[in-house]
Coordinates of C-alpha atoms and ligand atoms in Angstrom, one line a residue:
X1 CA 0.0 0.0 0.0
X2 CA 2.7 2.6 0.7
X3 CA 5.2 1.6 -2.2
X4 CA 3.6 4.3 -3.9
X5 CA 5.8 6.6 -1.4
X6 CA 9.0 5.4 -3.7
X7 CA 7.1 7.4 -6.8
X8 CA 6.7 10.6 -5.3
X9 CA 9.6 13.2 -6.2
X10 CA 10.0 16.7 -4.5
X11 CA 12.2 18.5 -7.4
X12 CA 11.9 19.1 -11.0
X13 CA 13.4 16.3 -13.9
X14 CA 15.6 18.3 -16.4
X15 CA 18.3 17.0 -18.6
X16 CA 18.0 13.3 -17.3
X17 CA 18.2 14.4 -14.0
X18 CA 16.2 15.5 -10.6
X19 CA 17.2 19.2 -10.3
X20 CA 16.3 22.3 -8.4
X21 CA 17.5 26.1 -8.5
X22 CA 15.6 28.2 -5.5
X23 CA 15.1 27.2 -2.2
X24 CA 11.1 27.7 -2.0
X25 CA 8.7 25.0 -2.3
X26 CA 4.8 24.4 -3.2
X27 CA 2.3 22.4 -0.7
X28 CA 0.8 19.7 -2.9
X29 CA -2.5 19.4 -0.8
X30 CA -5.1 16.7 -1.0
X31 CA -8.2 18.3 -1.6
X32 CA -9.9 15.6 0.6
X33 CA -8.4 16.8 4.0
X34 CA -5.9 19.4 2.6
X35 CA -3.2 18.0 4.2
X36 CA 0.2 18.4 3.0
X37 CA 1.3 15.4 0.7
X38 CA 4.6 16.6 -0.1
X39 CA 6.4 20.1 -0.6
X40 CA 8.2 20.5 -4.2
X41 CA 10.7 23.0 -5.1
X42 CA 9.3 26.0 -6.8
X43 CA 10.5 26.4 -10.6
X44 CA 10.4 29.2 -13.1
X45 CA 11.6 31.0 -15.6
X46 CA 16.0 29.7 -14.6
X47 CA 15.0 25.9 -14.6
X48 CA 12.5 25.9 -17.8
X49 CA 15.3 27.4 -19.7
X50 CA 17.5 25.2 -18.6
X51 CA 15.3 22.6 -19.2
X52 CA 14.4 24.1 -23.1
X53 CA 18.4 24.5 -23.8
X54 CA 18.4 20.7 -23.1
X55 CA 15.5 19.7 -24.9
X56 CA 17.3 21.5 -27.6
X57 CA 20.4 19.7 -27.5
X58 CA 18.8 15.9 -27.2
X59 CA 16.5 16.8 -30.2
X60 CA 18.9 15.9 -33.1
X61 CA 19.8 13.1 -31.5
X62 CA 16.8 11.9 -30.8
X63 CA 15.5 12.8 -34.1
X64 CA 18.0 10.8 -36.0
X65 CA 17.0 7.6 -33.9
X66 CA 14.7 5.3 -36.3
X67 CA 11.2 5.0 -35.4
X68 CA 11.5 1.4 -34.5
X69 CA 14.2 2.4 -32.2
X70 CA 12.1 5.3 -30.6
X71 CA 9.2 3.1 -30.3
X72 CA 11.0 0.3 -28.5
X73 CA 11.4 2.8 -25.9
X74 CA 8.0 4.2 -25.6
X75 CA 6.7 0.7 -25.4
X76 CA 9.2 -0.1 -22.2
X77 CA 7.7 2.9 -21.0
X78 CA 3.9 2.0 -21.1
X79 CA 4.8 -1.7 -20.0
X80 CA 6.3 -0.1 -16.8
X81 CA 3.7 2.6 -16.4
X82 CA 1.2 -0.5 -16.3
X83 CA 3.8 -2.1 -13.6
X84 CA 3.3 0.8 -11.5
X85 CA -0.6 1.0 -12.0
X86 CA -1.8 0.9 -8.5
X87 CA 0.8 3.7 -7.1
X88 CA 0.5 6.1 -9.9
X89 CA -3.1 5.7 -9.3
X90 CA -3.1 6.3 -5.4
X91 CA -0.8 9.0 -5.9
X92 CA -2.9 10.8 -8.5
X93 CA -6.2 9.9 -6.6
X94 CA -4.0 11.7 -3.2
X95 CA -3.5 14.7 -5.6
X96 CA -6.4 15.8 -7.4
X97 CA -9.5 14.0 -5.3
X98 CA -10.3 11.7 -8.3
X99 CA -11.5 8.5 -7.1
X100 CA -9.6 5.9 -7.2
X101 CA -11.6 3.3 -9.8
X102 CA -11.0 7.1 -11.8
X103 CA -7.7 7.3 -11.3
X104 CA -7.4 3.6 -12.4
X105 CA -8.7 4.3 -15.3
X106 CA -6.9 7.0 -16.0
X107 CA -3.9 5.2 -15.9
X108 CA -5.1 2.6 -18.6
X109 CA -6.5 5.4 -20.6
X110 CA -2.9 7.5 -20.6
X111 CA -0.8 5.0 -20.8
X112 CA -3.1 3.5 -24.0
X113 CA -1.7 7.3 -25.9
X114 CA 1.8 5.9 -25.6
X115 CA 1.3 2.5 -26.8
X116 CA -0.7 4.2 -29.8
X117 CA 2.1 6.6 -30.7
X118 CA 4.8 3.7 -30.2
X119 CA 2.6 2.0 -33.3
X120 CA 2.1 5.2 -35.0
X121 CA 5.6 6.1 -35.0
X122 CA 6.5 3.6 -37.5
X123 CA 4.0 4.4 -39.8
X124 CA 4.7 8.5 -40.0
X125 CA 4.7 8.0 -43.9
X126 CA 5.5 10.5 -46.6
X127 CA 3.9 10.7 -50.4
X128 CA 5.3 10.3 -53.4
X129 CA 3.4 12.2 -56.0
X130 CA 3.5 12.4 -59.7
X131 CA 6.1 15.1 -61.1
X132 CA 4.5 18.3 -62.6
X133 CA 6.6 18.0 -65.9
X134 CA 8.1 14.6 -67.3
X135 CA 11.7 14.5 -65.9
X136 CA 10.4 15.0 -62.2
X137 CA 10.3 13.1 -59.0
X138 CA 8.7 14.4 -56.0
X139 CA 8.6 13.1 -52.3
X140 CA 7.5 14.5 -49.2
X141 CA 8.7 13.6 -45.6
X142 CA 7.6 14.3 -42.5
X143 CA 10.2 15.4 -40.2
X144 CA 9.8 16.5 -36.6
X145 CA 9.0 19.7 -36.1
X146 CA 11.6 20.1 -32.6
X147 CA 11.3 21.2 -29.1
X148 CA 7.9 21.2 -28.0
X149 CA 6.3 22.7 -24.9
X150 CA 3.6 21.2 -23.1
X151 CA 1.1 22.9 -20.6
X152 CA -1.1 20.7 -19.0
X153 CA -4.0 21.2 -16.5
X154 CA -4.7 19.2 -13.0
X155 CA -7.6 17.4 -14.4
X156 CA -6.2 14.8 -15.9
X157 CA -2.4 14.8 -14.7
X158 CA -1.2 11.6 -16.6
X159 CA -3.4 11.7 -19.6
X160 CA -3.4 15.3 -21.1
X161 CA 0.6 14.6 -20.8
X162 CA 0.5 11.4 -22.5
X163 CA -2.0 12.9 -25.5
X164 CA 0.7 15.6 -26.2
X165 CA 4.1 13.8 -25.4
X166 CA 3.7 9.9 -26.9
X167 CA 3.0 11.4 -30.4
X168 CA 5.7 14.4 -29.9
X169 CA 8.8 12.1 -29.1
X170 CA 7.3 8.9 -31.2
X171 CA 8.2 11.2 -34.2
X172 CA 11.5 13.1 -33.0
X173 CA 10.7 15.3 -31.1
X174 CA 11.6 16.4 -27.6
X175 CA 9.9 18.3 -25.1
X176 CA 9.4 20.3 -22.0
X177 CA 6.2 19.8 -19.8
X178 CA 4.6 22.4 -17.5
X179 CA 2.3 20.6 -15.5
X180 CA -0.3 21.8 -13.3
X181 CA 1.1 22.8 -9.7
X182 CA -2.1 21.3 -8.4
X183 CA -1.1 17.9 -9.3
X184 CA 2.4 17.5 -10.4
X185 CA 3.0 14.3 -8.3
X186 CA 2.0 12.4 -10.8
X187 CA 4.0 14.1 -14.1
X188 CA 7.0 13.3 -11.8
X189 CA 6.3 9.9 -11.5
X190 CA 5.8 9.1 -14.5
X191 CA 9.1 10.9 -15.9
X192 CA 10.9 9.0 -13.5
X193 CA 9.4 6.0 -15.8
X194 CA 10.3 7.2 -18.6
X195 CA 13.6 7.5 -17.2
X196 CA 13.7 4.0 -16.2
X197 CA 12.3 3.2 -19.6
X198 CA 15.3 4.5 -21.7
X199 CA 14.4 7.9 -22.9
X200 CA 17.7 9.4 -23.0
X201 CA 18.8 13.0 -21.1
X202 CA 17.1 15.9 -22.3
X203 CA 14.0 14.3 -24.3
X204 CA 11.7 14.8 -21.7
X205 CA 12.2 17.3 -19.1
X206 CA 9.4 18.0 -16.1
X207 CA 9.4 21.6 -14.2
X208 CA 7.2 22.1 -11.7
X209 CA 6.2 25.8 -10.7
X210 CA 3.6 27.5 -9.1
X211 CA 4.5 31.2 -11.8
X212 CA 2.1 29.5 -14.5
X213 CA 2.1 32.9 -16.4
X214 CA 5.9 33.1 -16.0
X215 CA 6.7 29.8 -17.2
X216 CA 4.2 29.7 -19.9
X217 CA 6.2 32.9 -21.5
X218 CA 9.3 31.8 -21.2
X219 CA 8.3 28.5 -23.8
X220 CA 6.0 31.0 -25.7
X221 CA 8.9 33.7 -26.2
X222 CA 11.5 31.0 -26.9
X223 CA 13.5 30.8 -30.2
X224 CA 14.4 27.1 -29.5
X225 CA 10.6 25.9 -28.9
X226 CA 9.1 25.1 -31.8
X227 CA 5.5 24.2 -30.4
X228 CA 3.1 24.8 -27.6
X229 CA 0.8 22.0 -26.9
X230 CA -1.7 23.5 -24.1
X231 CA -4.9 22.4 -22.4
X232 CA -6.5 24.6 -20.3
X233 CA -8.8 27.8 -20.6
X234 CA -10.3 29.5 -23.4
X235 CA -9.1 32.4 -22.2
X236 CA -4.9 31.2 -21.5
X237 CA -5.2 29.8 -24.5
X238 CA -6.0 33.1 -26.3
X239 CA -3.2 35.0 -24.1
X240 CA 0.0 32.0 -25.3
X241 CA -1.5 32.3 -28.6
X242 CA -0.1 36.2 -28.5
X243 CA 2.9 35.2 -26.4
X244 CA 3.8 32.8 -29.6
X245 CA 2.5 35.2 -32.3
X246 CA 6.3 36.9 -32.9
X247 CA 8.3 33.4 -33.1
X248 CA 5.2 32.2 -35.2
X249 CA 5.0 28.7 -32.9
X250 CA 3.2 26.2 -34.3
X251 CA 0.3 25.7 -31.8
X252 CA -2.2 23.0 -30.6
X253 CA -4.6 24.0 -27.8
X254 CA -7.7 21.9 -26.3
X255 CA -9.7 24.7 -24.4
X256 CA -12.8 25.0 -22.6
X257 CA -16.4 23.4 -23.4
X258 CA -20.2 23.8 -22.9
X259 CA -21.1 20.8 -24.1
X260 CA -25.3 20.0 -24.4
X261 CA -26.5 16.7 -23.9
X262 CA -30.1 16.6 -25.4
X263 CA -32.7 14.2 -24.8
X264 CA -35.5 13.7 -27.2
X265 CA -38.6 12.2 -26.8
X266 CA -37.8 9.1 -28.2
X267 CA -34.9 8.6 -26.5
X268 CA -34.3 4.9 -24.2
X269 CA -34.4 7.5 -20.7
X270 CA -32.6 4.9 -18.6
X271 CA -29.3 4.7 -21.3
X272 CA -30.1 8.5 -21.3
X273 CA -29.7 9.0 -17.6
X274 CA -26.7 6.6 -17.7
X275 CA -25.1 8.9 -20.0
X276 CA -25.7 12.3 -17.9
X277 CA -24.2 10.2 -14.8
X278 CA -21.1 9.2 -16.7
X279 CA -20.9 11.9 -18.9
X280 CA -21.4 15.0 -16.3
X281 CA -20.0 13.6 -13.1
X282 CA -16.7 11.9 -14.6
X283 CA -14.2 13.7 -11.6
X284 CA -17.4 15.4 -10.1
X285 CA -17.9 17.2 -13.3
X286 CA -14.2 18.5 -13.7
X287 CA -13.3 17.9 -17.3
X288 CA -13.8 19.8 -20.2
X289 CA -16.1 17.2 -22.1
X290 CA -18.6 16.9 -19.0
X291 CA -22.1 17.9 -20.1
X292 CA -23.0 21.3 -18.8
X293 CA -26.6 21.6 -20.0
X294 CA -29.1 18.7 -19.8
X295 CA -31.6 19.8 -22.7
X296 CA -34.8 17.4 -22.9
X297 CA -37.7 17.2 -25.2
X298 CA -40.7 17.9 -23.1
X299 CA -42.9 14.6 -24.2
X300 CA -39.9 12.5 -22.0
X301 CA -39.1 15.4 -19.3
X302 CA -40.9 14.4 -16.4
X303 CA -39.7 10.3 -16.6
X304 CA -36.1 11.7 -17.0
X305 CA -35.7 13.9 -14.7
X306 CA -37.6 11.8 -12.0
X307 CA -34.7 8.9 -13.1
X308 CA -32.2 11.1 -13.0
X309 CA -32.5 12.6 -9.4
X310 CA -32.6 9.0 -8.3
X311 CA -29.6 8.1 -9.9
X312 CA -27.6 11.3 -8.6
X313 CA -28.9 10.5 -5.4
X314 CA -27.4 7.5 -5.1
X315 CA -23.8 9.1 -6.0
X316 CA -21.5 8.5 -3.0
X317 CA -19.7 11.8 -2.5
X318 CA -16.4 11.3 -0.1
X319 CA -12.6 10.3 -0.1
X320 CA -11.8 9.3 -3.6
X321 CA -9.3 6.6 -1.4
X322 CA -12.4 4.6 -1.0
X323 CA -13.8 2.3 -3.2
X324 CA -17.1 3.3 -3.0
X325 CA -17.0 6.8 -3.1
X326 CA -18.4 8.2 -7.0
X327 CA -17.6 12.0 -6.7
X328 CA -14.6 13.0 -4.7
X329 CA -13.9 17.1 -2.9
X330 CA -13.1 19.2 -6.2
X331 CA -9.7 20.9 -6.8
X332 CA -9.8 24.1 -4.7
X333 CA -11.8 26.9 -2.8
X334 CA -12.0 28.8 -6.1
X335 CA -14.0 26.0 -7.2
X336 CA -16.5 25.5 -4.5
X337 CA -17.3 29.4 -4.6
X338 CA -17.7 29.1 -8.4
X339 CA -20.7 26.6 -7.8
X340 CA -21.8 28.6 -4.9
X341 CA -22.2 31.5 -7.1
X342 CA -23.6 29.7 -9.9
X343 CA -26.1 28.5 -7.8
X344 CA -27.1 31.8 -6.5
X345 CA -27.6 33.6 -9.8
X346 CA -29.7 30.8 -10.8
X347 CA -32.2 30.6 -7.9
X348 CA -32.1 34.6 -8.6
X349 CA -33.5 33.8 -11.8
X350 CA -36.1 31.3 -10.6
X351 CA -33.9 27.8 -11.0
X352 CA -35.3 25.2 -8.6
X353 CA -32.7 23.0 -7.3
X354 CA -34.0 19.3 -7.2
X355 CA -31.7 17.8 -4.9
X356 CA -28.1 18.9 -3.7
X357 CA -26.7 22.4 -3.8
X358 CA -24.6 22.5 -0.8
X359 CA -21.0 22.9 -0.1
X360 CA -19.6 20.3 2.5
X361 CA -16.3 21.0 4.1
X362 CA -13.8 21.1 3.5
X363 CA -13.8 21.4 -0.4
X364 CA -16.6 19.4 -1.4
X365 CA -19.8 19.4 -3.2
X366 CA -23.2 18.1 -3.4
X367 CA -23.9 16.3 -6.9
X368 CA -26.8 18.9 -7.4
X369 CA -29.7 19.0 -10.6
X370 CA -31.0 22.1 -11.1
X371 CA -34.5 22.4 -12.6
X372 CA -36.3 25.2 -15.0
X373 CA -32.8 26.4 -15.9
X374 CA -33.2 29.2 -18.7
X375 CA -30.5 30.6 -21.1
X376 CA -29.9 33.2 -18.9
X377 CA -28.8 32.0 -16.2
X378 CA -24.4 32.0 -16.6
X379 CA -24.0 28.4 -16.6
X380 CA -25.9 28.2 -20.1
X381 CA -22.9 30.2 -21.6
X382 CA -20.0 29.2 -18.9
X383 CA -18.1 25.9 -18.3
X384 CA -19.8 25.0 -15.2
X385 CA -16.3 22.4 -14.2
X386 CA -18.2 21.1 -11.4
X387 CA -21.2 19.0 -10.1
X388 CA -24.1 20.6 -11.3
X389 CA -26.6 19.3 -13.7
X390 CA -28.8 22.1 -15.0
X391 CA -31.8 20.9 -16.6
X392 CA -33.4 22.9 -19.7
X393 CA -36.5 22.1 -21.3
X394 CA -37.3 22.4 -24.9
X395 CA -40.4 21.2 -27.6
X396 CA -39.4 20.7 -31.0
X397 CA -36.0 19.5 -32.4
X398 CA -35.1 22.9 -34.4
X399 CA -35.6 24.5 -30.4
X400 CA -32.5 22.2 -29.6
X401 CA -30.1 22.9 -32.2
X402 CA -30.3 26.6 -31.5
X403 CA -30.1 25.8 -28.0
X404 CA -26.9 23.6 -28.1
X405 CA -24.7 26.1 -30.6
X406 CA -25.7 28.7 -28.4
X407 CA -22.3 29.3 -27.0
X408 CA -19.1 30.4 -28.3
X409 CA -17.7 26.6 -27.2
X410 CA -17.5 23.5 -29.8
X411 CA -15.9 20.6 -27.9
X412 CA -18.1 18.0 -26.9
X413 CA -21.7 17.3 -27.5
X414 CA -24.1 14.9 -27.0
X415 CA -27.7 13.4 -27.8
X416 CA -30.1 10.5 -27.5
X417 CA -32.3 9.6 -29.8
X418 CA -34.0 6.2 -31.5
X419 CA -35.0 7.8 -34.9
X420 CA -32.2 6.8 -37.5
X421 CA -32.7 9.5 -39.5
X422 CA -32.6 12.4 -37.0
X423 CA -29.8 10.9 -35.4
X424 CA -28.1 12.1 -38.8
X425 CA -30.1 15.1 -39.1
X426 CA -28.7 16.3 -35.8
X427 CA -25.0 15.4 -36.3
X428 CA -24.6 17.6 -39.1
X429 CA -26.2 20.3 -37.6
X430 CA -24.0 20.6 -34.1
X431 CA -21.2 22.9 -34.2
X432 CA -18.8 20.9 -32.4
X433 CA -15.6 18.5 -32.9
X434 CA -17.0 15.5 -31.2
X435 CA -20.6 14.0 -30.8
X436 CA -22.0 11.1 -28.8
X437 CA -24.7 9.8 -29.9
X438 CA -26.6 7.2 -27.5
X439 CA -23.3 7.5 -25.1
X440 CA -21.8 9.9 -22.7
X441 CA -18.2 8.6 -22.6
X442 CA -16.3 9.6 -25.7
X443 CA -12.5 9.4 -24.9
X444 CA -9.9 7.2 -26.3
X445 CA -6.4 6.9 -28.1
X446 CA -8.0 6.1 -31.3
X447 CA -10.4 9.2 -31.5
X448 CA -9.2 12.6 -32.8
X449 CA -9.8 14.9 -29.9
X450 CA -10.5 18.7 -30.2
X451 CA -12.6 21.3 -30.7
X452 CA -13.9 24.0 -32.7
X453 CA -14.5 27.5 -32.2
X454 CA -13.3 29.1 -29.0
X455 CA -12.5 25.0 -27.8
X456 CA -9.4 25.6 -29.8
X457 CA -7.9 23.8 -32.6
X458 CA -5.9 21.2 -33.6
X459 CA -6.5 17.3 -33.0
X460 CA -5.1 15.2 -30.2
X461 CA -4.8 11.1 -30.0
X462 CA -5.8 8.5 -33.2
X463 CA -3.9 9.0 -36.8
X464 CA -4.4 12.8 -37.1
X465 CA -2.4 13.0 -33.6
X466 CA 0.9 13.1 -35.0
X467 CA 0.5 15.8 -37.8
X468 CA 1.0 18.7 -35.8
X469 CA 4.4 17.5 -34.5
X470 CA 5.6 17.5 -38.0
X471 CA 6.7 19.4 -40.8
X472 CA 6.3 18.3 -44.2
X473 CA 8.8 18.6 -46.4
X474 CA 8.6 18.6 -50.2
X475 CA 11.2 16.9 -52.2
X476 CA 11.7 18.2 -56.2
X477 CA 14.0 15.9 -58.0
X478 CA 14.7 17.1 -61.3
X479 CA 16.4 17.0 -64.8
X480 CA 15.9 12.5 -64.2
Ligands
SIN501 C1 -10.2 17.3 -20.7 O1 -11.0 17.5 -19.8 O2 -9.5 18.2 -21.2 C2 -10.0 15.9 -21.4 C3 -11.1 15.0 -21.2 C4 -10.8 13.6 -21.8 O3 -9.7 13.3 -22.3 O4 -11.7 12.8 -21.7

């Protein structure tokens, strides 16, 4: 039970190596008690430059390695990260609150990104296409594009590495990661596994630091960092994209979502309510493909929402350490105020809430459903990234579709239906990068993941998730 003590690191992994520059240190807190796990040295701008010069350094060495070579290494490294299941889990559950049968999963689910890219890697193929006058050959190759940064958030500490690294260095590249100073337990683990595994000095380095703004700047402004990978908010996301506007860095980001999750009247309610429960209280509602509004046709509204507030009552909220426990405390205080607040400007505006809607100390929250919620109220435009299930009510199937693209956000959307034909109907009339049809959980290595609008750009994970870590080059052979 404690071996998971052995994986937890207090300094940052740079160059091949556990390293620290200043003195200060971070609390990492679990949010169930917030009692101090362990204190990490404090990074910033000295260490992630030290950390980009030797990113730089390793990258045409580990450029010129051939994919089977790279991949050989990637695939230690998800072997081990499998060995070490139980601890990573434990420590990520200590960290962020998820529960444990979560964190479990999570482990599977991030480690599955590095197996995928280990395959990928050897099939990062060029063209050859048919020369534009007789006497020509032409080729292209993909080559990797270099040092890549990667900022990751506290909601998934393992996985939203995994999704940007695997494909990064299973190509050529090498990279930097900025993880959350929430949870950056887990990043340090796993490094140290990747260490074990063979990934050689430099290739990937870990800082930890609690100057997010600082650090982010530093990768943005840098000549020698060719990419910023970043999940997080809309609105950090629009603030690197300037930092990286005069180096013109290549950019992938994964931002915030809004997504709906409509019920129609011919929808199967209990695979419906099965959905919400999976799909809206995955890490008590902390991810940015949880459904925010519950839209539902009103022919099916009273059955559903009488299903659904039995099922949420039955949601075990405690210690994520316990097996039986569904929603854990959520990340912070800034959090639990957030929901608070929501709350109040929705009863303000005549919401009803059903069952829930209280804070429980020290940083928890009631799985809540909120009834007669109206566009108005802020969490029809705002990522709720919490436990509340506002419930809308609509009539006709036109009424939805303006409902659900009624936000600036395209990530993540869902609906449930038994008529074939709207089921098409519908999907090509939702403004988002992914859609669930009949099923709430949508996540997995094989599935391009992203957004569109102000969800970002760029696609993460499947066979799209290694074209923007490369640059193609174009080869003219002439006078044959
Ligand atoms: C996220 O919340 O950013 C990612 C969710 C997922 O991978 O399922």
């Amino acid at each position: 039970m404690d071996n998971y003590k052995d994986l937890i690191f207090d300094k940052s992994f740079v160059n091949g190596k556990w390293q620290h520059v200043g003195d200060s240190k971070i609390e990492i807190k679990n949010p169930v008690d917030l009692s101090v796990i362990v204190s990490v040295y404090d990074e910033g701008r000295d260490l992630i430059n030290q950390a980009i010069d030797a990113a730089y350094t390793a990258f045409p060495l580990w450029k010129k390695k051939s994919a089977k070579e790279r991949s050989v290494v990637l695939k230690r490294w998800f072997q081990l990260i499998h060995e070490y299941k139980e601890e990573i889990a434990i420590i990520m559950t200590l960290e962020s609150g998820k529960p444990i049968s979560e964190s479990r999963g999570e482990v599977d689910y991030g480690a599955a990104y590095i197996e995928w890219f280990a395959e990928e890697a050897k099939r990062n193929y060029g063209d050859s296409i048919p020369g534009f006058t007789a006497d020509k050959r032409i080729i292209t190759i993909k080559e990797p594009i270099g040092v890549v940064g990667a900022i990751t958030p506290w909601n998934f500490p393992l996985a939203m590495i995994t999704r940007k690294i695997a494909p990064a260095l299973a190509v050529g590249c090498t990279v930097v990661v900025r993880p959350s100073e929430e949870t950056p337990l887990t990043a340090l683990a796993i490094s140290h596994l990747a260490n074990m595994a063979g990934v050689p000095p430099g290739v990937i380095n870990t800082v930890v630091g609690s100057n997010a703004s600082e650090m982010g700047k530093e990768l943005c402004e840098s000549r020698k960092v060719s990419k910023i990978s970043f999940t997080g908010s809309t609105r950090v996301g629009q603030i690197l994209m300037e930092q990286c506007a005069p180096t013109l860095k290549k950019m992938s980001l994964e931002l915030g979502g809004n997504a709906p999750f409509i019920v129609f009247d011919d929808a199967d309610v209990m695979l419906a309510v099965k959905g919400v429960i999976a799909g809206k209280f995955r890490f008590g509602g902390q991810t940015c493909v949880c459904v925010n509004r519950i839209l539902v046709q009103e022919g099916i509204y009273d059955v559903f929402v009488r299903e659904l507030l039995e099922a949420v009552q039955k949601l075990q909220l405690g210690n994520g350490m316990d097996e039986s426990v569904s929603v854990g405390p959520l990340i912070n205080r800034k959090a639990i105020e957030r929901m608070k607040n929501l709350l109040i400007d929705a009863e303000r505006k005549g919401a009803y809430i059903a069952t829930g809607g209280k804070a429980v100390e020290p940083q928890f929250f009631q799985p809540t459903v909120i009834l007669n919620a109206t566009p108005d109220m802020i969490f029809a435009k705002d990522e709720i990234f919490g436990p509340l299930a506002p419930v809308f009510k609509f009539k006709t199937e036109e009424e939805a579709i303006v409902m659900a693209n009624d936000t600036i956000y395209g990530l993540a959307s869902y609906f449930y239906t038994n008529d074939l034909n709207r089921s098409w109907r519908v999907r090509d009339q939702l403004e988002y990068g992914i859609v669930g049809i009949n099923e709430g959980l949508i996540s997995s290595e094989v599935v391009p993941f992203g957004g569109v609008k102000y969800s970002g750009q760029g696609r993460e994970g499947s066979k799209y998730g290694l074209d923007s870590y490369v640059d193609i080059k174009y080869v003219c052979i002439g006078n044959v």
